[in-house]
Amino acid sequence: MTIAVVGVGLIGGSLAITLKENGFAGRVIGVDQSAANIDKAIRRRLIDEGLPLADALRQAGLVVLATPVDAMARLLPETLGLITPEQVVIDVGSTKGQLLEAVKAHPNRGRYVATHPMAGTEFSGPEAAVPNLFDHKCAVLVDVKDSDADALELVKRMYAGIPMQLVELERDAHDLHSAYVSHISHISSFALALTVLEKERDEARIFELASGGFSSTVRLAKSSPDMWVPIFRQNRDYVLDVLDEHINQLARFRSLLIKKDFEAFYQLIEQANDIKRILK
Amino acid sequence: MTIAVVGVGLIGGSLAITLKENGFAGRVIGVDQSAANIDKAIRRRLIDEGLPLADALRQAGLVVLATPVDAMARLLPETLGLITPEQVVIDVGSTKGQLLEAVKAHPNRGRYVATHPMAGTEFSGPEAAVPNLFDHKCAVLVDVKDSDADALELVKRMYAGIPMQLVELERDAHDLHSAYVSHISHISSFALALTVLEKERDEARIFELASGGFSSTVRLAKSSPDMWVPIFRQNRDYVLDVLDEHINQLARFRSLLIKKDFEAFYQLIEQANDIKRILK
């Protein structure tokens, strides 16, 4: 099968090379507004060739939208308008509410499957793409009742073959969950980086000391604003809810420190340790 | 040289096996209030034998205190009272102010070198000890002017041979820096775990979705309260300063989300990206 990947960055490029390597894709066409990205993607063998969107759509059985989510809101209706009833379109974006709203009445809505392969790194661009990024991670399929059965079948087969674990969610549940397990981690990490950078004006030394713990909590602070600002814009309401909760939790620790109530502080850490149940 | 390691957990055990493997230690005696820990440490070949503190001190050229920092505040004066002027004592704790205050007038103060090898994982106990934990990390030597020249020389040789990078700091600078690069990361991570666990009462599904980003920011939330509560107790004032700053930074993101000012949000992320300068 020929696949068109629109946006050959970290996610699109990683999916392209993965599907090429496991045989699901016979040929991968890249579409990107940056000619430099197309060049890099070809040289890194992520894609077989680069074409304009309309040309790519004429040849692809499956179209993968992998741009930042603001561009998707424009590209998805346009793409659905250009395809035939045999073709299938997916997106791989991190928020779904606005995107699904934008195409809910589209005559080709059934050919579209909303997906979110939950994997990534703090890097971006085709140079960050790697073949095993998605292995054994979770792919969320959103509002599957609105997709044609054959389109859904194809997409499930694609993700299951990587292999990824499949989960189906409604759009609101997906966007809330994304806020919890992904978007808030990024804001927390951005804020932690700023906290330390603020101090660094006085104290250059601090960075010689940055140990493993700091590196891992602050890793996501390297993430690209071009990818993340559109996500925060689209998922603003849920992100605000979760951010309020996160600030509340930090305020609990603060209040216990002020009161020097280290017994309760101990219990709070024990509660947090409960995360071991879930993440090994 | 024979070394006594008091507290054969993650840090003490890792240091023991490292110094044994690189030849700095001919023999390592473990001291631990838990007989089970001594057994595990011997079976894992972290130490050669286990002895009570007083017996170990009669045989060791170098004594390493590697217990939680509250126990150190009791053990350090006791240990300095039991050694001869040829022996050297170090601690490897994460806070220094109270510890140094406790021994400032001790007749054997010069035999003690305050150190903080800045490495660790979220795990604890002898089963978590690994030989390469400290390689190429930073070891901070604190208030070195109060240590005898020969004692300092021995400790520098020990850390440099691992190899670790040596940094000298005054106690206040050390405790503030530790609050910034280590202690706040832990509180942030504990709070993030609680944020998500709070929600999970309603939504079991959230954990199927926990992706790489969440795992890394929340990794430190698995850390032991037995180790960390004494640190937060001793370093309370600096941790509070840094926590206030961190909550302020999160509040900036919150305020921009409320105002939907995504241009300023973009700029804030760009500023946070500046952490790339320091952490590759």
Coordinates of C-alpha atoms in Angstrom, one line a residue:
Chain A
M1 CA 0.0 0.0 0.0
T2 CA 1.2 3.6 -0.7
I3 CA 1.0 5.9 2.2
A4 CA 1.1 9.7 2.2
V5 CA 2.6 11.3 5.3
V6 CA 1.7 15.0 5.6
G7 CA 4.3 16.6 8.0
V8 CA 7.5 14.6 8.1
G9 CA 8.6 15.5 11.6
L10 CA 9.2 13.4 14.7
I11 CA 5.8 11.6 14.6
G12 CA 5.2 11.5 10.9
G13 CA 8.7 10.5 10.1
S14 CA 8.8 7.9 12.8
L15 CA 5.6 6.4 11.6
A16 CA 6.8 6.4 8.0
I17 CA 10.0 4.5 8.7
T18 CA 8.2 2.1 11.0
L19 CA 5.5 1.2 8.5
K20 CA 8.1 0.9 5.7
E21 CA 10.3 -1.4 7.8
N22 CA 7.4 -3.7 8.9
G23 CA 6.1 -4.0 5.4
F24 CA 2.7 -2.3 5.9
A25 CA 3.8 0.5 3.5
G26 CA 5.2 -0.5 0.1
R27 CA 5.9 3.2 -0.7
V28 CA 5.8 6.3 1.5
I29 CA 5.2 9.8 -0.1
G30 CA 6.1 12.7 2.1
V31 CA 4.3 16.1 2.0
D32 CA 5.8 19.0 3.9
Q33 CA 5.8 22.8 3.4
S34 CA 9.5 22.7 4.1
A35 CA 11.6 21.5 1.2
A36 CA 14.5 21.1 3.6
N37 CA 12.4 18.7 5.7
I38 CA 11.6 16.6 2.6
D39 CA 15.3 16.5 1.7
K40 CA 16.3 15.4 5.1
A41 CA 13.5 12.8 5.2
I42 CA 14.6 11.3 1.9
R43 CA 18.2 11.3 2.9
R44 CA 17.3 9.5 6.2
R45 CA 15.2 7.1 4.1
L46 CA 12.0 8.0 6.1
I47 CA 10.1 8.5 2.8
D48 CA 10.6 7.4 -0.8
E49 CA 9.8 10.8 -2.3
G50 CA 8.3 14.2 -1.7
L51 CA 5.2 15.5 -3.5
P52 CA 2.7 18.4 -3.2
L53 CA -0.4 17.4 -1.2
A54 CA -2.8 17.1 -4.2
D55 CA -0.3 14.8 -6.1
A56 CA 0.3 12.7 -3.1
L57 CA -3.4 12.2 -2.5
R58 CA -3.9 10.9 -6.0
Q59 CA -1.5 8.0 -5.2
A60 CA -2.0 7.1 -1.6
G61 CA -4.4 4.5 -0.1
L62 CA -3.8 5.9 3.4
V63 CA -3.1 9.5 4.3
V64 CA -1.5 10.3 7.6
L65 CA -1.8 13.9 8.9
A66 CA 1.1 14.5 11.2
T67 CA 1.5 18.3 11.3
P68 CA 1.0 20.5 14.4
V69 CA -2.6 20.4 15.4
D70 CA -3.5 24.0 14.2
A71 CA -2.4 23.1 10.7
M72 CA -4.5 19.9 10.9
A73 CA -7.7 21.9 11.5
R74 CA -7.1 23.4 8.0
L75 CA -5.7 20.3 6.3
L76 CA -8.2 17.7 7.3
P77 CA -11.3 19.2 5.6
E78 CA -9.2 20.0 2.6
T79 CA -7.9 16.4 2.4
L80 CA -11.3 14.9 2.9
G81 CA -12.5 17.0 0.0
L82 CA -9.8 15.6 -2.3
I83 CA -10.1 11.9 -1.7
T84 CA -12.1 9.1 -3.2
P85 CA -14.4 6.8 -1.2
E86 CA -11.6 4.1 -1.3
Q87 CA -9.1 6.2 0.5
V88 CA -8.6 6.5 4.3
V89 CA -7.3 9.5 6.2
I90 CA -6.0 9.6 9.8
D91 CA -4.5 12.2 12.0
V92 CA -2.0 11.6 14.8
G93 CA -2.7 14.7 16.8
S94 CA -2.7 15.2 20.6
T95 CA -6.2 16.9 20.8
K96 CA -9.4 15.9 19.1
G97 CA -12.3 18.1 20.0
Q98 CA -11.9 20.9 17.6
L99 CA -10.7 18.7 14.8
L100 CA -13.7 16.4 15.0
E101 CA -16.0 19.3 15.2
A102 CA -14.5 20.8 12.0
V103 CA -15.4 17.7 9.9
K104 CA -18.5 16.4 11.6
A105 CA -20.8 17.2 8.7
H106 CA -18.2 16.5 6.0
P107 CA -19.6 14.1 3.3
N108 CA -16.4 12.0 3.5
R109 CA -16.3 12.0 7.4
G110 CA -16.5 8.2 7.3
R111 CA -13.2 7.9 5.5
Y112 CA -11.5 9.6 8.4
V113 CA -10.3 7.9 11.6
A114 CA -9.1 10.1 14.5
T115 CA -6.0 8.5 16.2
H116 CA -3.5 9.4 18.8
P117 CA -0.4 7.2 19.0
M118 CA 0.9 8.1 22.5
A119 CA 4.6 8.3 22.1
G120 CA 7.1 11.1 21.5
T121 CA 10.3 12.7 22.6
E122 CA 11.3 16.2 23.4
F123 CA 12.9 16.5 19.9
S124 CA 11.3 17.5 16.6
G125 CA 11.8 17.4 12.9
P126 CA 12.8 14.6 10.5
E127 CA 16.2 14.3 12.2
A128 CA 14.4 13.2 15.4
A129 CA 12.4 10.4 13.7
V130 CA 13.2 6.9 14.9
P131 CA 11.7 3.5 13.8
N132 CA 10.9 2.1 17.3
L133 CA 9.2 5.1 18.8
F134 CA 5.8 3.5 19.0
D135 CA 6.6 -0.1 19.9
H136 CA 4.3 -1.4 22.6
K137 CA 2.9 2.1 23.3
C138 CA -0.8 2.9 23.3
A139 CA -2.7 4.1 20.2
V140 CA -6.0 5.8 21.0
L141 CA -8.8 5.6 18.4
V142 CA -11.3 8.4 19.0
D143 CA -15.1 8.5 18.1
V144 CA -14.8 5.3 16.1
K145 CA -18.5 5.1 15.5
D146 CA -18.2 7.9 13.0
S147 CA -15.7 6.1 10.8
D148 CA -16.6 3.6 8.1
A149 CA -16.0 0.0 9.2
D150 CA -13.4 -0.7 6.5
A151 CA -11.4 2.4 7.2
L152 CA -11.4 1.6 10.9
E153 CA -10.3 -2.0 10.1
L154 CA -7.3 -0.8 8.1
V155 CA -6.2 1.6 10.8
K156 CA -6.4 -1.0 13.5
R157 CA -4.4 -3.4 11.4
M158 CA -1.8 -0.7 10.9
Y159 CA -1.3 0.1 14.6
A160 CA -1.7 -3.5 15.8
G161 CA 1.1 -4.5 13.5
I162 CA 3.7 -2.0 14.9
P163 CA 2.8 -3.4 17.5
M164 CA 0.7 -0.9 19.5
Q165 CA -2.0 -1.5 22.1
L166 CA -5.4 -0.1 20.9
V167 CA -7.7 1.9 23.1
E168 CA -11.0 3.5 22.0
L169 CA -12.2 6.7 23.6
E170 CA -14.8 9.4 23.0
R171 CA -13.3 12.8 22.1
D172 CA -13.9 14.5 25.5
A173 CA -12.4 11.6 27.4
H174 CA -9.4 11.6 25.1
D175 CA -8.8 15.3 25.4
L176 CA -9.1 15.2 29.2
H177 CA -6.8 12.1 29.5
S178 CA -4.3 13.8 27.2
A179 CA -4.3 16.8 29.4
Y180 CA -3.6 14.6 32.4
V181 CA -0.9 12.3 31.2
S182 CA 0.8 14.4 28.6
H183 CA 0.0 18.1 28.5
I184 CA 0.4 18.8 32.2
S185 CA 3.8 17.0 32.2
H186 CA 5.0 19.5 29.6
I187 CA 3.7 22.6 31.5
S188 CA 5.3 21.3 34.7
S189 CA 8.6 20.8 32.9
F190 CA 8.5 24.2 31.2
A191 CA 7.8 25.8 34.6
L192 CA 10.6 23.9 36.3
A193 CA 13.1 24.9 33.6
L194 CA 12.0 28.6 34.0
T195 CA 12.3 28.3 37.8
V196 CA 15.9 27.2 37.6
L197 CA 16.8 29.5 34.7
E198 CA 15.4 32.5 36.6
K199 CA 17.9 31.7 39.4
E200 CA 20.8 31.1 37.0
R201 CA 21.2 34.8 36.4
D202 CA 22.9 35.0 39.8
E203 CA 24.4 31.5 40.0
A204 CA 26.1 30.1 37.0
R205 CA 27.4 27.1 39.0
I206 CA 24.0 25.6 39.4
F207 CA 24.3 23.8 36.1
E208 CA 27.4 21.9 36.9
L209 CA 25.3 20.3 39.6
A210 CA 22.2 19.4 37.5
S211 CA 21.9 15.8 38.4
G212 CA 19.9 12.9 36.9
G213 CA 16.7 13.8 38.7
F214 CA 16.6 17.3 37.4
S215 CA 17.5 16.2 33.9
S216 CA 14.6 13.8 33.7
T217 CA 11.9 16.1 35.1
V218 CA 13.1 18.9 32.9
R219 CA 13.6 16.9 29.7
L220 CA 10.2 17.8 28.2
A221 CA 11.1 21.5 28.6
K222 CA 13.1 21.2 25.5
S223 CA 9.9 20.5 23.5
S224 CA 9.0 22.7 20.5
P225 CA 6.5 25.6 21.0
D226 CA 5.5 25.2 17.4
M227 CA 4.1 21.8 18.2
W228 CA 2.9 22.6 21.8
V229 CA 1.2 26.0 21.6
P230 CA -1.5 24.8 19.2
I231 CA -2.2 21.8 21.5
F232 CA -2.5 24.1 24.5
R233 CA -4.7 26.4 22.5
Q234 CA -7.1 23.6 21.4
N235 CA -7.1 21.8 24.7
R236 CA -7.1 25.0 26.9
D237 CA -10.1 24.1 29.1
Y238 CA -9.0 20.7 30.1
V239 CA -5.4 21.8 30.5
L240 CA -6.6 24.6 32.8
D241 CA -8.5 22.1 35.0
V242 CA -5.5 19.9 35.3
L243 CA -3.1 22.8 35.9
D244 CA -5.3 24.1 38.7
E245 CA -5.2 20.6 40.3
H246 CA -1.5 20.5 39.9
I247 CA -1.0 23.9 41.5
N248 CA -3.3 22.8 44.3
Q249 CA -1.1 19.7 45.0
L250 CA 2.0 21.8 45.1
A251 CA 0.3 24.2 47.4
R252 CA -0.4 21.3 49.8
F253 CA 3.3 20.5 50.0
R254 CA 4.0 24.2 50.4
S255 CA 1.5 24.5 53.3
L256 CA 3.0 21.5 55.1
L257 CA 6.5 22.9 54.8
I258 CA 5.3 26.3 56.2
K259 CA 3.6 24.4 59.1
K260 CA 6.6 22.1 59.4
D261 CA 4.1 19.2 59.4
F262 CA 6.5 16.5 58.3
E263 CA 4.3 13.7 59.3
A264 CA 1.6 14.7 56.8
F265 CA 4.4 15.5 54.3
Y266 CA 5.6 11.9 54.7
Q267 CA 2.0 10.6 54.1
L268 CA 1.7 12.7 51.0
I269 CA 4.9 11.2 49.5
E270 CA 3.6 7.7 50.4
Q271 CA 0.5 8.5 48.5
A272 CA 2.5 9.8 45.5
N273 CA 4.6 6.6 45.7
D274 CA 1.4 4.8 44.7
I275 CA 2.3 5.8 41.1
K276 CA 4.5 2.7 41.3
R277 CA 1.4 0.6 40.9
I278 CA 1.0 1.9 37.5
L279 CA 4.4 2.8 36.2
K280 CA 7.1 0.2 36.7
Chain B
M1 CA 42.6 0.8 52.3
T2 CA 39.7 -0.4 54.4
I3 CA 36.5 1.6 54.1
A4 CA 33.5 1.5 56.4
V5 CA 30.1 2.4 54.8
V6 CA 27.4 3.3 57.2
G7 CA 24.1 2.8 55.6
V8 CA 24.3 0.3 52.7
G9 CA 21.5 1.5 50.6
L10 CA 21.4 3.0 47.1
I11 CA 24.2 5.6 47.6
G12 CA 26.3 3.8 50.2
G13 CA 26.1 0.5 48.4
S14 CA 26.8 2.0 45.0
L15 CA 29.8 3.8 46.4
A16 CA 31.0 0.6 48.1
I17 CA 30.9 -1.5 44.9
T18 CA 32.4 1.3 42.8
L19 CA 35.4 1.8 45.1
K20 CA 35.9 -1.9 45.4
E21 CA 35.9 -2.4 41.6
N22 CA 38.3 0.5 40.9
G23 CA 40.7 -0.7 43.5
F24 CA 40.5 2.4 45.9
A25 CA 39.0 0.1 48.6
G26 CA 40.8 -3.1 49.4
R27 CA 38.1 -4.1 51.8
V28 CA 34.6 -2.7 52.5
I29 CA 32.9 -3.1 55.9
G30 CA 29.2 -2.4 55.9
V31 CA 27.3 -1.0 58.9
D32 CA 23.5 -1.0 58.9
Q33 CA 20.8 -1.1 61.5
S34 CA 19.0 -3.6 59.3
A35 CA 20.5 -7.1 59.3
A36 CA 18.6 -7.9 56.2
N37 CA 20.3 -5.0 54.4
I38 CA 23.7 -6.3 55.5
D39 CA 22.8 -9.8 54.2
K40 CA 21.6 -8.4 50.8
A41 CA 24.7 -6.2 50.5
I42 CA 27.0 -9.2 51.2
R43 CA 25.1 -11.4 48.7
R44 CA 25.3 -8.7 46.1
R45 CA 29.0 -8.3 46.9
L46 CA 28.6 -4.6 47.7
I47 CA 30.5 -5.2 51.0
D48 CA 32.9 -7.8 52.3
E49 CA 31.4 -8.1 55.8
G50 CA 29.0 -6.4 58.2
L51 CA 30.0 -5.1 61.6
P52 CA 28.6 -2.9 64.4
L53 CA 29.7 0.8 64.1
A54 CA 32.3 0.8 66.8
D55 CA 34.0 -2.4 65.4
A56 CA 34.0 -1.0 61.9
L57 CA 35.6 2.2 63.1
R58 CA 38.5 0.4 64.6
Q59 CA 39.4 -1.0 61.2
A60 CA 38.6 1.6 58.6
G61 CA 40.9 4.3 57.2
L62 CA 37.9 6.0 55.7
V63 CA 34.3 6.1 57.0
V64 CA 31.4 7.0 54.7
L65 CA 28.1 8.0 56.3
A66 CA 25.4 7.2 53.8
T67 CA 22.2 7.1 55.9
P68 CA 19.2 9.3 55.6
V69 CA 20.3 12.8 56.7
D70 CA 18.4 12.8 60.0
A71 CA 20.4 9.8 61.1
M72 CA 23.6 11.5 60.0
A73 CA 23.0 14.4 62.4
R74 CA 23.3 11.8 65.2
L75 CA 25.9 9.6 63.7
L76 CA 28.5 12.2 62.6
P77 CA 29.3 13.6 66.1
E78 CA 29.3 10.0 67.5
T79 CA 31.7 8.8 64.7
L80 CA 34.0 11.8 65.1
G81 CA 34.2 10.9 68.8
L82 CA 35.3 7.4 68.1
I83 CA 38.1 7.9 65.5
T84 CA 41.8 8.5 65.8
P85 CA 43.6 11.5 64.1
E86 CA 44.6 9.2 61.2
Q87 CA 41.1 8.4 60.1
V88 CA 38.9 10.3 57.8
V89 CA 35.0 10.6 57.8
I90 CA 32.8 11.8 55.0
D91 CA 29.0 12.1 54.6
V92 CA 27.2 11.8 51.2
G93 CA 24.1 13.7 52.2
S94 CA 21.9 16.1 50.2
T95 CA 21.8 18.9 52.8
K96 CA 24.7 20.3 54.8
G97 CA 23.7 23.3 57.0
Q98 CA 22.5 21.4 60.0
L99 CA 25.1 18.7 59.8
L100 CA 28.0 21.1 59.7
E101 CA 26.5 23.2 62.5
A102 CA 26.3 20.1 64.6
V103 CA 30.1 19.4 64.5
K104 CA 31.5 22.9 64.1
A105 CA 33.2 22.8 67.5
H106 CA 34.1 19.1 67.5
P107 CA 37.8 18.5 68.3
N108 CA 38.0 16.1 65.4
R109 CA 36.2 18.4 62.9
G110 CA 39.3 18.5 60.7
R111 CA 39.0 14.8 60.0
Y112 CA 35.6 15.2 58.4
V113 CA 34.9 16.2 54.8
A114 CA 31.4 17.1 53.9
T115 CA 30.6 15.8 50.4
H116 CA 27.6 15.4 48.1
P117 CA 28.0 13.1 45.1
M118 CA 25.1 14.3 42.9
A119 CA 23.7 11.1 41.5
G120 CA 20.8 8.8 42.4
T121 CA 17.8 7.0 41.1
E122 CA 14.2 6.8 42.4
F123 CA 15.0 3.4 43.9
S124 CA 16.4 2.7 47.4
G125 CA 18.1 -0.1 49.4
P126 CA 21.1 -2.3 48.7
E127 CA 19.1 -4.0 45.8
A128 CA 19.2 -0.6 44.0
A129 CA 23.0 -0.2 44.3
V130 CA 24.9 -0.2 41.0
P131 CA 28.6 0.3 40.2
N132 CA 28.4 3.1 37.6
L133 CA 25.9 5.4 39.4
F134 CA 28.5 8.2 39.9
D135 CA 30.5 8.0 36.7
H136 CA 31.2 11.5 35.4
K137 CA 28.7 13.1 37.7
C138 CA 29.5 16.0 40.0
A139 CA 30.8 15.6 43.6
V140 CA 30.4 18.7 45.7
L141 CA 32.9 19.3 48.6
V142 CA 31.4 21.7 51.2
D143 CA 33.3 24.1 53.5
V144 CA 36.6 22.5 52.7
K145 CA 38.5 25.1 54.6
D146 CA 37.4 23.4 57.8
S147 CA 38.9 20.0 56.8
D148 CA 42.5 18.9 57.4
A149 CA 44.6 19.1 54.2
D150 CA 45.4 15.3 54.2
A151 CA 41.7 14.4 54.8
L152 CA 40.6 16.6 51.9
E153 CA 43.4 15.2 49.7
L154 CA 42.2 11.6 50.3
V155 CA 38.6 12.4 49.5
K156 CA 39.4 14.3 46.4
R157 CA 41.5 11.3 45.2
M158 CA 38.6 9.0 46.0
Y159 CA 36.0 11.0 43.9
A160 CA 38.4 11.9 41.1
G161 CA 39.2 8.2 40.6
I162 CA 35.6 7.2 40.0
P163 CA 35.8 9.5 38.0
M164 CA 33.7 12.4 39.2
Q165 CA 34.0 16.1 38.6
L166 CA 34.8 18.0 41.8
V167 CA 33.1 21.3 42.8
E168 CA 33.7 23.2 46.0
L169 CA 30.9 25.2 47.6
E170 CA 30.1 26.9 50.9
R171 CA 27.3 25.2 52.9
D172 CA 24.6 27.8 52.1
A173 CA 25.3 27.8 48.4
H174 CA 25.3 24.1 48.4
D175 CA 21.9 23.8 50.1
L176 CA 20.3 26.4 47.9
H177 CA 21.7 24.7 44.7
S178 CA 20.4 21.3 45.9
A179 CA 17.0 22.8 46.5
Y180 CA 17.0 24.1 42.9
V181 CA 18.4 21.1 41.0
S182 CA 17.2 18.2 43.0
H183 CA 14.8 18.8 45.8
I184 CA 12.3 20.9 43.8
S185 CA 12.3 18.2 41.0
H186 CA 11.1 15.7 43.6
I187 CA 8.3 17.9 44.9
S188 CA 7.2 18.7 41.4
S189 CA 7.1 15.0 40.6
F190 CA 5.3 14.0 43.8
A191 CA 2.7 16.6 43.1
L192 CA 2.3 15.5 39.5
A193 CA 1.8 11.9 40.6
L194 CA -0.9 13.1 43.1
T195 CA -2.6 15.2 40.4
V196 CA -3.0 12.2 38.2
L197 CA -3.8 9.7 41.1
E198 CA -6.5 12.1 42.3
K199 CA -8.2 11.9 39.0
E200 CA -7.8 8.2 38.6
R201 CA -10.5 7.5 41.2
D202 CA -12.9 8.3 38.4
E203 CA -10.9 7.2 35.4
A204 CA -9.0 3.9 35.5
R205 CA -8.2 4.2 31.8
I206 CA -5.8 7.0 32.3
F207 CA -2.9 4.7 33.0
E208 CA -3.1 2.7 29.8
L209 CA -2.3 6.1 28.2
A210 CA 0.6 7.1 30.4
S211 CA 3.2 7.9 27.7
G212 CA 6.9 8.5 27.8
G213 CA 6.6 12.1 28.8
F214 CA 4.6 11.4 31.8
S215 CA 6.7 8.5 32.9
S216 CA 9.9 10.6 32.9
T217 CA 8.4 13.6 34.7
V218 CA 6.8 11.4 37.3
R219 CA 9.7 9.0 37.8
L220 CA 11.0 10.7 40.9
A221 CA 7.6 10.3 42.5
K222 CA 8.6 6.8 43.3
S223 CA 11.3 8.0 45.7
S224 CA 11.3 6.9 49.3
P225 CA 9.9 9.2 52.0
D226 CA 12.4 7.8 54.5
M227 CA 15.2 9.4 52.5
W228 CA 13.4 12.5 51.4
V229 CA 11.4 13.8 54.4
P230 CA 14.6 14.3 56.4
I231 CA 16.0 16.3 53.5
F232 CA 13.0 18.5 53.2
R233 CA 13.0 19.0 57.0
Q234 CA 16.6 20.1 57.0
N235 CA 16.5 22.2 53.8
R236 CA 13.0 23.6 54.5
D237 CA 13.8 27.3 54.0
Y238 CA 15.5 27.0 50.7
V239 CA 13.0 24.4 49.4
L240 CA 10.2 26.8 50.3
D241 CA 11.9 29.7 48.4
V242 CA 12.3 27.5 45.3
L243 CA 8.8 26.0 45.6
D244 CA 7.3 29.5 45.7
E245 CA 9.2 30.4 42.6
H246 CA 8.0 27.2 40.9
I247 CA 4.4 27.8 41.8
N248 CA 4.8 31.4 40.5
Q249 CA 6.0 30.0 37.2
L250 CA 3.1 27.6 36.9
A251 CA 0.8 30.5 37.7
R252 CA 2.2 32.5 34.8
F253 CA 1.2 29.7 32.4
R254 CA -2.2 29.5 34.1
S255 CA -2.8 33.2 33.7
L256 CA -1.8 33.1 30.0
L257 CA -4.2 30.2 29.4
I258 CA -7.0 32.1 31.2
K259 CA -6.3 35.2 29.0
K260 CA -5.8 33.0 25.9
D261 CA -2.6 34.9 25.4
F262 CA -0.9 32.3 23.3
E263 CA 1.8 34.6 21.9
A264 CA 3.2 35.2 25.4
F265 CA 2.7 31.4 26.1
Y266 CA 4.8 30.7 23.0
Q267 CA 7.5 33.1 24.3
L268 CA 7.5 31.5 27.7
I269 CA 8.1 28.0 26.1
E270 CA 10.9 29.5 24.1
Q271 CA 12.5 30.8 27.3
A272 CA 12.1 27.4 28.9
N273 CA 13.7 25.8 25.8
D274 CA 16.8 27.7 26.8
I275 CA 17.5 24.8 29.2
K276 CA 18.9 23.0 26.1
R277 CA 22.0 25.2 26.5
I278 CA 22.8 23.4 29.7
L279 CA 21.3 19.9 29.4
K280 CA 22.1 18.2 26.2

